[in-house]
mmCIF file of C-alpha atoms in Angstrom:
data_model
loop_
_atom_site.group_PDB
_atom_site.id
_atom_site.type_symbol
_atom_site.label_atom_id
_atom_site.label_comp_id
_atom_site.label_asym_id
_atom_site.label_seq_id
_atom_site.Cartn_x
_atom_site.Cartn_y
_atom_site.Cartn_z
ATOM 1 C CA MET A 506 0.000 0.000 0.000
ATOM 2 C CA LYS A 507 2.836 2.338 0.885
ATOM 3 C CA LYS A 508 4.476 1.723 -2.507
ATOM 4 C CA LEU A 509 1.192 2.455 -4.266
ATOM 5 C CA LEU A 510 0.803 5.723 -2.358
ATOM 6 C CA LEU A 511 4.361 6.700 -3.205
ATOM 7 C CA SER A 512 3.759 5.946 -6.882
ATOM 8 C CA VAL A 513 0.598 8.051 -6.920
ATOM 9 C CA LEU A 514 2.321 10.979 -5.237
ATOM 10 C CA LEU A 515 5.264 10.741 -7.621
ATOM 11 C CA LEU A 516 2.846 10.816 -10.547
ATOM 12 C CA PHE A 517 1.197 13.956 -9.175
ATOM 13 C CA ALA A 518 4.608 15.544 -8.639
ATOM 14 C CA GLN A 519 5.639 14.776 -12.211
ATOM 15 C CA GLN A 520 2.398 16.265 -13.503
ATOM 16 C CA ALA A 521 3.070 19.418 -11.459
ATOM 17 C CA LEU A 522 6.561 19.649 -12.947
ATOM 18 C CA VAL A 523 5.144 19.457 -16.457
ATOM 19 C CA ALA A 524 2.435 22.011 -15.701
ATOM 20 C CA GLN A 525 4.924 24.499 -14.242
ATOM 21 C CA ALA A 526 7.236 24.092 -17.228
ATOM 22 C CA ASP A 527 4.285 24.610 -19.559
ATOM 23 C CA ILE A 528 3.542 27.948 -17.884
ATOM 24 C CA LEU A 529 7.108 29.155 -18.409
ATOM 25 C CA GLU A 530 7.274 27.913 -21.988
ATOM 26 C CA THR A 531 3.949 29.530 -22.850
ATOM 27 C CA TYR A 532 5.161 32.817 -21.384
ATOM 28 C CA ILE A 533 8.373 32.784 -23.422
ATOM 29 C CA GLN A 534 6.595 31.784 -26.624
ATOM 30 C CA ASP A 535 3.980 34.511 -26.134
ATOM 31 C CA GLN A 536 6.681 37.161 -25.630
ATOM 32 C CA LEU A 537 8.584 36.501 -28.864
ATOM 33 C CA GLU A 538 6.365 38.523 -31.183
ATOM 34 C CA PRO A 539 5.654 41.587 -28.980
ATOM 35 C CA SER A 540 9.300 41.718 -27.852
ATOM 36 C CA ARG A 541 10.517 41.264 -31.451
ATOM 37 C CA ILE A 542 12.775 38.346 -30.636
ATOM 38 C CA PRO A 543 13.408 35.847 -33.460
ATOM 39 C CA GLY A 544 14.636 32.940 -31.342
ATOM 40 C CA VAL A 545 15.568 31.900 -27.809
ATOM 41 C CA ALA A 546 17.570 29.106 -26.217
ATOM 42 C CA ALA A 547 17.339 28.786 -22.437
ATOM 43 C CA VAL A 548 18.707 26.280 -19.936
ATOM 44 C CA VAL A 549 18.237 25.878 -16.188
ATOM 45 C CA PHE A 550 20.356 23.482 -14.191
ATOM 46 C CA LYS A 551 20.770 22.519 -10.602
ATOM 47 C CA GLU A 552 23.659 20.713 -8.974
ATOM 48 C CA THR A 553 22.801 17.287 -10.384
ATOM 49 C CA GLY A 554 22.029 18.355 -13.931
ATOM 50 C CA ILE A 555 19.789 20.214 -16.346
ATOM 51 C CA CYS A 556 16.264 20.454 -14.953
ATOM 52 C CA TRP A 557 14.698 22.413 -17.812
ATOM 53 C CA GLU A 558 15.652 23.619 -21.256
ATOM 54 C CA GLY A 559 13.574 25.365 -23.884
ATOM 55 C CA TYR A 560 14.101 26.298 -27.526
ATOM 56 C CA PHE A 561 11.775 28.757 -29.207
ATOM 57 C CA GLY A 562 11.395 30.600 -32.485
ATOM 58 C CA MET A 563 13.762 30.719 -35.410
ATOM 59 C CA ALA A 564 17.531 30.579 -35.681
ATOM 60 C CA ASN A 565 17.319 31.589 -39.339
ATOM 61 C CA PHE A 566 14.179 32.713 -41.161
ATOM 62 C CA GLU A 567 15.821 32.556 -44.571
ATOM 63 C CA THR A 568 16.685 28.853 -44.245
ATOM 64 C CA GLU A 569 13.594 28.110 -42.111
ATOM 65 C CA THR A 570 15.775 26.744 -39.312
ATOM 66 C CA PRO A 571 14.220 26.676 -35.825
ATOM 67 C CA VAL A 572 16.237 27.143 -32.645
ATOM 68 C CA SER A 573 17.337 23.819 -31.157
ATOM 69 C CA ASP A 574 19.755 22.497 -28.565
ATOM 70 C CA SER A 575 22.479 22.514 -31.247
ATOM 71 C CA THR A 576 21.986 26.160 -32.264
ATOM 72 C CA ILE A 577 25.119 28.266 -31.810
ATOM 73 C CA PHE A 578 24.622 31.882 -30.719
ATOM 74 C CA MET A 579 26.958 34.837 -30.609
ATOM 75 C CA LEU A 580 27.376 35.733 -26.926
ATOM 76 C CA ALA A 581 28.339 39.435 -27.003
ATOM 77 C CA SER A 582 29.668 40.552 -23.595
ATOM 78 C CA VAL A 583 28.844 37.250 -21.913
ATOM 79 C CA SER A 584 32.124 36.349 -23.649
ATOM 80 C CA LYS A 585 33.953 38.381 -20.999
ATOM 81 C CA THR A 586 33.199 35.729 -18.385
ATOM 82 C CA LEU A 587 35.326 33.241 -20.344
ATOM 83 C CA THR A 588 38.080 35.803 -20.960
ATOM 84 C CA GLY A 589 38.098 36.553 -17.250
ATOM 85 C CA THR A 590 38.252 32.838 -16.486
ATOM 86 C CA ALA A 591 41.276 32.408 -18.765
ATOM 87 C CA VAL A 592 43.062 35.213 -16.906
ATOM 88 C CA VAL A 593 42.180 33.844 -13.469
ATOM 89 C CA GLN A 594 43.268 30.362 -14.571
ATOM 90 C CA LEU A 595 46.769 31.656 -15.362
ATOM 91 C CA HIS A 596 46.824 33.529 -12.053
ATOM 92 C CA ASP A 597 45.701 30.322 -10.344
ATOM 93 C CA GLN A 598 48.685 28.537 -11.888
ATOM 94 C CA GLY A 599 51.115 31.110 -10.497
ATOM 95 C CA TYR A 600 52.018 33.075 -13.624
ATOM 96 C CA PHE A 601 51.292 36.469 -12.030
ATOM 97 C CA GLU A 602 49.599 38.205 -9.126
ATOM 98 C CA LEU A 603 46.375 40.108 -9.731
ATOM 99 C CA ASP A 604 47.921 43.310 -8.416
ATOM 100 C CA ASP A 605 50.990 43.075 -10.644
ATOM 101 C CA PRO A 606 51.396 45.939 -13.135
ATOM 102 C CA ILE A 607 50.425 44.693 -16.584
ATOM 103 C CA ASN A 608 53.400 46.563 -18.070
ATOM 104 C CA ASP A 609 55.658 43.968 -16.455
ATOM 105 C CA TYR A 610 54.281 41.477 -18.991
ATOM 106 C CA LEU A 611 53.611 43.533 -22.130
ATOM 107 C CA PRO A 612 56.000 44.269 -25.012
ATOM 108 C CA PHE A 613 54.791 47.889 -24.975
ATOM 109 C CA GLU A 614 53.677 50.149 -22.130
ATOM 110 C CA VAL A 615 50.101 51.142 -21.330
ATOM 111 C CA LYS A 616 49.601 54.196 -19.116
ATOM 112 C CA VAL A 617 46.745 56.559 -18.367
ATOM 113 C CA PRO A 618 48.255 59.757 -19.840
ATOM 114 C CA ASN A 619 47.539 62.048 -16.893
ATOM 115 C CA TYR A 620 48.811 59.465 -14.384
ATOM 116 C CA PRO A 621 51.883 57.866 -15.990
ATOM 117 C CA ASP A 622 53.301 56.687 -12.665
ATOM 118 C CA ALA A 623 50.123 54.880 -11.569
ATOM 119 C CA PRO A 624 50.273 51.277 -12.815
ATOM 120 C CA ILE A 625 47.336 49.447 -14.370
ATOM 121 C CA THR A 626 46.972 45.971 -12.833
ATOM 122 C CA PHE A 627 45.247 42.752 -13.856
ATOM 123 C CA ARG A 628 42.655 43.334 -11.137
ATOM 124 C CA HIS A 629 41.930 46.808 -12.508
ATOM 125 C CA LEU A 630 41.232 45.437 -15.983
ATOM 126 C CA LEU A 631 39.085 42.562 -14.713
ATOM 127 C CA ASN A 632 36.864 45.014 -12.824
ATOM 128 C CA HIS A 633 36.785 47.806 -15.438
ATOM 129 C CA LEU A 634 38.978 50.128 -13.375
ATOM 130 C CA GLY A 635 41.890 50.455 -15.800
ATOM 131 C CA GLY A 636 40.992 53.850 -17.241
ATOM 132 C CA ILE A 637 40.870 52.615 -20.859
ATOM 133 C CA ARG A 638 38.129 54.181 -22.968
ATOM 134 C CA ASP A 639 36.300 52.527 -25.869
ATOM 135 C CA ASN A 640 36.887 54.781 -28.875
ATOM 136 C CA TRP A 641 34.302 53.340 -31.245
ATOM 137 C CA ASN A 642 35.752 55.185 -34.222
ATOM 138 C CA LEU A 643 38.742 52.840 -33.977
ATOM 139 C CA ILE A 644 36.888 49.559 -33.345
ATOM 140 C CA PRO A 645 35.403 48.514 -36.697
ATOM 141 C CA TYR A 646 33.118 45.608 -37.519
ATOM 142 C CA PHE A 647 34.076 43.195 -40.304
ATOM 143 C CA PRO A 648 31.897 40.906 -42.468
ATOM 144 C CA GLY A 649 33.622 37.882 -40.967
ATOM 145 C CA ASP A 650 36.641 37.471 -38.714
ATOM 146 C CA SER A 651 38.886 40.501 -38.281
ATOM 147 C CA PRO A 652 42.139 40.383 -40.271
ATOM 148 C CA ILE A 653 43.867 42.521 -37.615
ATOM 149 C CA THR A 654 45.726 40.742 -34.809
ATOM 150 C CA LEU A 655 45.360 41.644 -31.147
ATOM 151 C CA ASP A 656 48.943 42.855 -30.800
ATOM 152 C CA THR A 657 48.678 45.147 -33.831
ATOM 153 C CA PHE A 658 45.348 46.621 -32.746
ATOM 154 C CA LEU A 659 46.377 47.195 -29.141
ATOM 155 C CA TYR A 660 49.816 48.619 -29.915
ATOM 156 C CA HIS A 661 48.379 51.244 -32.256
ATOM 157 C CA TYR A 662 45.512 52.003 -29.838
ATOM 158 C CA LEU A 663 47.392 52.158 -26.524
ATOM 159 C CA ASP A 664 51.032 53.012 -27.244
ATOM 160 C CA PRO A 665 51.914 56.721 -27.748
ATOM 161 C CA ASN A 666 53.820 55.717 -30.891
ATOM 162 C CA GLY A 667 50.800 53.938 -32.350
ATOM 163 C CA ASP A 668 48.946 55.260 -35.387
ATOM 164 C CA ASP A 669 45.574 55.298 -33.573
ATOM 165 C CA TYR A 670 46.758 56.577 -30.201
ATOM 166 C CA SER A 671 44.733 59.386 -28.632
ATOM 167 C CA ALA A 672 45.384 60.498 -25.072
ATOM 168 C CA SER A 673 41.941 62.091 -24.811
ATOM 169 C CA GLN A 674 39.795 59.601 -26.750
ATOM 170 C CA ASN A 675 41.368 56.269 -25.781
ATOM 171 C CA PHE A 676 41.673 56.884 -22.033
ATOM 172 C CA TYR A 677 39.798 58.341 -19.057
ATOM 173 C CA ASN A 678 42.125 60.971 -17.636
ATOM 174 C CA ASN A 679 40.155 62.261 -14.663
ATOM 175 C CA ALA A 680 41.522 59.736 -12.140
ATOM 176 C CA PRO A 681 44.338 57.200 -11.755
ATOM 177 C CA PRO A 682 43.730 53.516 -12.498
ATOM 178 C CA GLY A 683 41.823 51.686 -9.790
ATOM 179 C CA GLN A 684 39.672 54.619 -8.743
ATOM 180 C CA ASN A 685 36.775 55.031 -11.196
ATOM 181 C CA TYR A 686 34.610 52.389 -12.842
ATOM 182 C CA HIS A 687 34.308 52.673 -16.626
ATOM 183 C CA TYR A 688 33.067 49.619 -18.509
ATOM 184 C CA SER A 689 35.832 48.843 -20.984
ATOM 185 C CA ASN A 690 35.698 46.488 -23.945
ATOM 186 C CA VAL A 691 39.251 47.378 -24.943
ATOM 187 C CA GLY A 692 40.327 46.590 -21.382
ATOM 188 C CA TYR A 693 39.057 43.034 -21.836
ATOM 189 C CA THR A 694 40.702 42.822 -25.234
ATOM 190 C CA LEU A 695 43.953 43.716 -23.483
ATOM 191 C CA LEU A 696 43.324 40.893 -21.004
ATOM 192 C CA GLY A 697 42.949 38.486 -23.914
ATOM 193 C CA TYR A 698 46.248 39.703 -25.318
ATOM 194 C CA LEU A 699 47.913 39.266 -21.920
ATOM 195 C CA VAL A 700 46.770 35.631 -21.994
ATOM 196 C CA GLU A 701 48.528 35.327 -25.365
ATOM 197 C CA VAL A 702 51.750 36.902 -24.132
ATOM 198 C CA ILE A 703 51.928 34.971 -20.868
ATOM 199 C CA SER A 704 50.875 31.577 -22.244
ATOM 200 C CA GLY A 705 52.743 31.833 -25.538
ATOM 201 C CA GLN A 706 49.609 30.732 -27.417
ATOM 202 C CA PRO A 707 47.096 32.667 -29.527
ATOM 203 C CA PHE A 708 44.206 33.578 -27.249
ATOM 204 C CA ASN A 709 41.635 31.502 -29.122
ATOM 205 C CA GLU A 710 43.885 28.433 -29.097
ATOM 206 C CA TYR A 711 44.589 28.847 -25.386
ATOM 207 C CA CYS A 712 40.853 28.910 -24.650
ATOM 208 C CA ASN A 713 40.172 25.887 -26.859
ATOM 209 C CA ALA A 714 42.852 23.799 -25.153
ATOM 210 C CA ASN A 715 42.460 24.950 -21.545
ATOM 211 C CA LEU A 716 38.799 25.924 -21.174
ATOM 212 C CA PHE A 717 36.416 24.887 -23.920
ATOM 213 C CA ASP A 718 37.523 21.351 -24.754
ATOM 214 C CA PRO A 719 38.243 20.301 -21.131
ATOM 215 C CA MET A 720 34.721 21.463 -20.180
ATOM 216 C CA GLU A 721 33.205 19.755 -23.253
ATOM 217 C CA MET A 722 32.148 23.134 -24.656
ATOM 218 C CA TYR A 723 32.880 21.799 -28.114
ATOM 219 C CA ASP A 724 30.912 24.441 -30.021
ATOM 220 C CA ALA A 725 32.433 27.359 -28.077
ATOM 221 C CA ARG A 726 34.808 29.131 -30.443
ATOM 222 C CA TRP A 727 36.041 32.695 -30.918
ATOM 223 C CA PHE A 728 36.245 32.781 -34.716
ATOM 224 C CA LEU A 729 33.784 32.078 -37.507
ATOM 225 C CA ALA A 730 36.545 30.087 -39.194
ATOM 226 C CA GLU A 731 36.324 27.607 -36.287
ATOM 227 C CA THR A 732 32.504 27.524 -36.174
ATOM 228 C CA ASP A 733 29.926 25.317 -37.896
ATOM 229 C CA THR A 734 28.079 28.231 -39.486
ATOM 230 C CA SER A 735 25.240 25.950 -40.642
ATOM 231 C CA ARG A 736 24.139 25.818 -36.978
ATOM 232 C CA LEU A 737 24.796 29.478 -36.222
ATOM 233 C CA ALA A 738 21.809 31.670 -35.322
ATOM 234 C CA MET A 739 21.483 34.627 -37.667
ATOM 235 C CA PRO A 740 21.528 37.994 -35.847
ATOM 236 C CA TYR A 741 18.475 40.143 -36.676
ATOM 237 C CA TYR A 742 17.182 43.635 -36.107
ATOM 238 C CA PHE A 743 13.529 44.604 -36.491
ATOM 239 C CA ALA A 744 12.447 47.367 -38.868
ATOM 240 C CA GLY A 745 9.388 48.089 -40.967
ATOM 241 C CA GLY A 746 7.494 45.177 -39.505
ATOM 242 C CA ASN A 747 10.167 42.633 -40.474
ATOM 243 C CA PHE A 748 13.225 40.911 -39.067
ATOM 244 C CA ILE A 749 16.247 42.022 -41.095
ATOM 245 C CA PRO A 750 19.272 39.681 -41.174
ATOM 246 C CA ILE A 751 22.513 41.383 -40.203
ATOM 247 C CA GLY A 752 24.896 38.646 -41.271
ATOM 248 C CA HIS A 753 27.752 37.131 -39.300
ATOM 249 C CA TYR A 754 30.439 39.591 -38.296
ATOM 250 C CA GLY A 755 33.593 39.992 -36.284
ATOM 251 C CA TYR A 756 35.803 42.658 -34.757
ATOM 252 C CA THR A 757 39.406 43.169 -33.795
ATOM 253 C CA ASP A 758 38.610 43.436 -30.078
ATOM 254 C CA TYR A 759 37.148 39.926 -30.148
ATOM 255 C CA PRO A 760 37.974 38.779 -26.556
ATOM 256 C CA ASP A 761 35.348 41.200 -25.231
ATOM 257 C CA GLY A 762 32.355 39.830 -27.128
ATOM 258 C CA GLN A 763 32.857 37.575 -30.133
ATOM 259 C CA LEU A 764 32.582 34.121 -28.545
ATOM 260 C CA ARG A 765 29.925 31.830 -30.018
ATOM 261 C CA ALA A 766 28.483 28.796 -28.225
ATOM 262 C CA THR A 767 25.349 26.769 -27.560
ATOM 263 C CA ALA A 768 23.244 27.165 -24.433
ATOM 264 C CA ARG A 769 24.410 23.743 -23.268
ATOM 265 C CA ASP A 770 28.047 24.809 -23.695
ATOM 266 C CA LEU A 771 27.449 27.619 -21.245
ATOM 267 C CA ALA A 772 25.634 25.287 -18.870
ATOM 268 C CA HIS A 773 28.860 23.236 -18.723
ATOM 269 C CA PHE A 774 30.766 26.430 -17.910
ATOM 270 C CA LEU A 775 28.437 27.465 -15.096
ATOM 271 C CA GLN A 776 28.418 23.940 -13.703
ATOM 272 C CA MET A 777 32.206 24.145 -13.443
ATOM 273 C CA LEU A 778 31.879 27.256 -11.296
ATOM 274 C CA ILE A 779 29.199 25.652 -9.134
ATOM 275 C CA TYR A 780 31.380 22.539 -8.749
ATOM 276 C CA ASP A 781 34.190 24.716 -7.286
ATOM 277 C CA GLY A 782 36.298 24.700 -10.430
ATOM 278 C CA THR A 783 35.881 21.086 -11.532
ATOM 279 C CA ALA A 784 34.052 20.396 -14.785
ATOM 280 C CA GLU A 785 31.182 17.925 -14.846
ATOM 281 C CA ASN A 786 33.499 15.379 -16.486
ATOM 282 C CA GLY A 787 36.026 15.690 -13.650
ATOM 283 C CA ASN A 788 38.577 17.942 -15.364
ATOM 284 C CA ALA A 789 40.061 20.564 -13.034
ATOM 285 C CA ILE A 790 39.734 24.038 -14.563
ATOM 286 C CA LEU A 791 40.173 26.296 -11.522
ATOM 287 C CA SER A 792 40.935 25.748 -7.872
ATOM 288 C CA PRO A 793 38.076 26.286 -5.394
ATOM 289 C CA ALA A 794 39.970 29.350 -4.142
ATOM 290 C CA ALA A 795 40.051 30.828 -7.653
ATOM 291 C CA VAL A 796 36.297 30.326 -8.069
ATOM 292 C CA GLU A 797 35.684 32.015 -4.726
ATOM 293 C CA LEU A 798 37.969 34.852 -5.832
ATOM 294 C CA MET A 799 35.961 35.417 -9.014
ATOM 295 C CA THR A 800 32.482 34.840 -7.596
ATOM 296 C CA PRO A 801 32.452 34.959 -3.773
ATOM 297 C CA SER A 802 29.621 33.003 -2.181
ATOM 298 C CA ASP A 803 28.692 36.048 -0.082
ATOM 299 C CA PHE A 804 28.406 38.189 -3.260
ATOM 300 C CA SER A 805 31.083 40.650 -2.158
ATOM 301 C CA GLY A 806 33.917 41.808 -4.385
ATOM 302 C CA GLY A 807 34.510 39.355 -7.185
ATOM 303 C CA LEU A 808 36.046 39.653 -10.639
ATOM 304 C CA THR A 809 34.379 40.092 -14.041
ATOM 305 C CA TRP A 810 30.879 39.186 -12.821
ATOM 306 C CA PHE A 811 28.133 41.485 -11.491
ATOM 307 C CA VAL A 812 25.710 40.963 -8.608
ATOM 308 C CA ASP A 813 22.080 40.898 -9.725
ATOM 309 C CA SER A 814 18.816 40.449 -7.797
ATOM 310 C CA PRO A 815 16.395 38.459 -9.975
ATOM 311 C CA GLY A 816 13.926 38.310 -7.081
ATOM 312 C CA PRO A 817 13.300 40.079 -3.749
ATOM 313 C CA GLY A 818 16.078 39.308 -1.294
ATOM 314 C CA TYR A 819 17.810 36.942 -3.706
ATOM 315 C CA ASN A 820 21.186 37.469 -5.379
ATOM 316 C CA SER A 821 22.961 35.859 -8.288
ATOM 317 C CA TRP A 822 26.204 36.365 -10.150
ATOM 318 C CA GLU A 823 25.259 37.669 -13.597
ATOM 319 C CA HIS A 824 26.672 38.908 -16.872
ATOM 320 C CA ASP A 825 24.672 40.006 -19.861
ATOM 321 C CA GLY A 826 25.579 40.892 -23.412
ATOM 322 C CA GLY A 827 24.219 42.922 -26.282
ATOM 323 C CA ASP A 828 25.461 43.506 -29.810
ATOM 324 C CA GLN A 829 24.003 43.896 -33.275
ATOM 325 C CA GLY A 830 21.237 41.306 -33.419
ATOM 326 C CA VAL A 831 22.267 39.668 -30.145
ATOM 327 C CA THR A 832 21.031 39.756 -26.532
ATOM 328 C CA THR A 833 22.255 37.266 -23.939
ATOM 329 C CA VAL A 834 22.475 36.710 -20.193
ATOM 330 C CA ILE A 835 23.879 34.025 -17.907
ATOM 331 C CA GLY A 836 23.988 33.750 -14.138
ATOM 332 C CA PHE A 837 24.208 31.454 -11.154
ATOM 333 C CA ASN A 838 23.869 31.257 -7.402
ATOM 334 C CA PRO A 839 26.754 29.275 -5.866
ATOM 335 C CA ASN A 840 24.880 28.669 -2.618
ATOM 336 C CA ASP A 841 21.764 27.165 -4.196
ATOM 337 C CA SER A 842 23.704 25.516 -7.050
ATOM 338 C CA ILE A 843 21.382 26.990 -9.675
ATOM 339 C CA GLY A 844 22.502 28.321 -13.052
ATOM 340 C CA ILE A 845 20.660 29.938 -15.953
ATOM 341 C CA VAL A 846 21.521 30.584 -19.601
ATOM 342 C CA ILE A 847 19.372 32.678 -21.971
ATOM 343 C CA LEU A 848 20.554 33.358 -25.530
ATOM 344 C CA THR A 849 18.706 35.213 -28.301
ATOM 345 C CA ASN A 850 19.372 36.431 -31.828
ATOM 346 C CA GLY A 851 17.433 39.681 -31.394
ATOM 347 C CA GLU A 852 17.932 43.015 -29.683
ATOM 348 C CA ALA A 853 15.225 43.143 -26.978
ATOM 349 C CA SER A 854 16.035 43.485 -23.290
ATOM 350 C CA LEU A 855 15.653 40.197 -21.431
ATOM 351 C CA TYR A 856 14.898 41.840 -18.087
ATOM 352 C CA ALA A 857 11.707 43.135 -16.496
ATOM 353 C CA GLY A 858 10.456 46.040 -18.561
ATOM 354 C CA GLY A 859 11.516 44.142 -21.679
ATOM 355 C CA ALA A 860 10.790 40.514 -22.424
ATOM 356 C CA GLY A 861 11.146 39.622 -18.735
ATOM 357 C CA PHE A 862 12.737 36.247 -19.468
ATOM 358 C CA TRP A 863 15.454 36.639 -16.823
ATOM 359 C CA GLU A 864 13.059 37.002 -13.906
ATOM 360 C CA ALA A 865 10.589 34.422 -15.258
ATOM 361 C CA VAL A 866 13.233 31.744 -15.707
ATOM 362 C CA TRP A 867 14.714 32.448 -12.280
ATOM 363 C CA ASP A 868 11.255 32.107 -10.701
ATOM 364 C CA HIS A 869 10.971 28.687 -12.305
ATOM 365 C CA ALA A 870 14.511 27.693 -11.353
ATOM 366 C CA ARG A 871 14.017 28.579 -7.695
ATOM 367 C CA SER A 872 10.735 26.704 -7.403
ATOM 368 C CA ASN A 873 10.455 23.080 -6.323
ATOM 369 C CA PHE A 874 8.992 22.395 -9.747
ATOM 370 C CA CYS A 875 12.369 22.427 -11.458
ATOM 371 C CA GLU A 876 14.139 19.157 -10.749
ATOM 372 C CA PRO A 877 16.841 17.459 -12.844
ATOM 373 C CA PRO A 878 15.842 14.297 -14.727
ATOM 374 C CA GLY A 879 16.031 11.284 -12.433
ATOM 375 C CA ALA A 880 15.949 13.415 -9.288
ATOM 376 C CA THR A 881 13.508 12.255 -6.642
ATOM 377 C CA ALA A 882 10.832 14.862 -6.101
ATOM 378 C CA LEU A 883 9.399 12.907 -3.156
ATOM 379 C CA GLU A 884 11.422 10.944 -0.653
ATOM 380 C CA GLU A 885 10.429 8.494 2.047
ATOM 381 C CA THR A 886 11.766 9.511 5.447
ATOM 382 C CA PRO A 887 13.631 6.438 6.791
ATOM 383 C CA ASP A 888 12.627 6.774 10.431
ATOM 384 C CA THR A 889 8.905 7.398 10.075
ATOM 385 C CA GLY A 890 7.937 6.212 6.631
ATOM 386 C CA GLN A 891 6.335 9.615 6.032
ATOM 387 C CA LEU A 892 6.582 11.231 2.611
ATOM 388 C CA THR A 893 8.256 14.614 2.260
ATOM 389 C CA VAL A 894 8.383 16.962 -0.701
#
């Protein structure tokens, strides 16, 4: 009789899981048209695995390709979380200290013009405190991968002898490094170049060998030349009542935003952080101390990531991204072992006031209705035989 009761309760629990997922999926599907989003891939996982994933809309209207679990999206600034991880990995292995001056490692010097004696450190760059300004006139887009190497771009942008150097346009000169926050894409490009210099490998190859492949992020790649473009979501903007394809593009400052990956790739990445630096397959990527350094469990300090509150009194580590025809966001809570990935090939905000996907998916993730496959939603208490949810 007890087994029959348990079976009935498990059936009801499974039905509740399906019903709750249906509510979330209906909400996302209903928001695509009014929010002008072509396609969405979203994944929620808890400590023991993926508990929900959803794929909606179109990856490519022209080829009539729907979004699926194999769709590759451009990540925009979510890419910075992997660039930051590459830097922290080298720090973790003893190659440098976070408060070392970066000029100790570069073949040319980088200084804020008004404060030439104040060094820029790795920590400054990771937290957007380096005083480097994004001069968009010097950061072009290309119809494909950029032909300009990181060292060439950065030398001409940051060195006083460079062709594109501008003391007033390429730097913030009102304070020394470490004092004022200014979000800096070029700062993260410089971090990618520092990975090249210190490791002796091209940045993309370093990431492939030391991050992506060990975490089984096999579709995560920096360049179109390395990507299966047949599975790549087309970026779109909306105009005149239609979605307009932008085409696949690249830029010289690629470590700040050009990574492409599937939603499941990023789930592997977030699982590594939740598992204290060990990938799901057992490969060690970071030490537990390095993970705590990047994303402290008390949500203080940290590197690269931002603290977000997707619900009242609840925090997560978060990073979003936006580019031409791209909007993305990922996040996780290390204490609850919950992670979320949301990728789109449109330009709408994913937060409340926009599509609202971020808050809606977090609500689902935090509920008892989101359980990984094979997880027991109801357990029999050994001492009493009573059933607990």
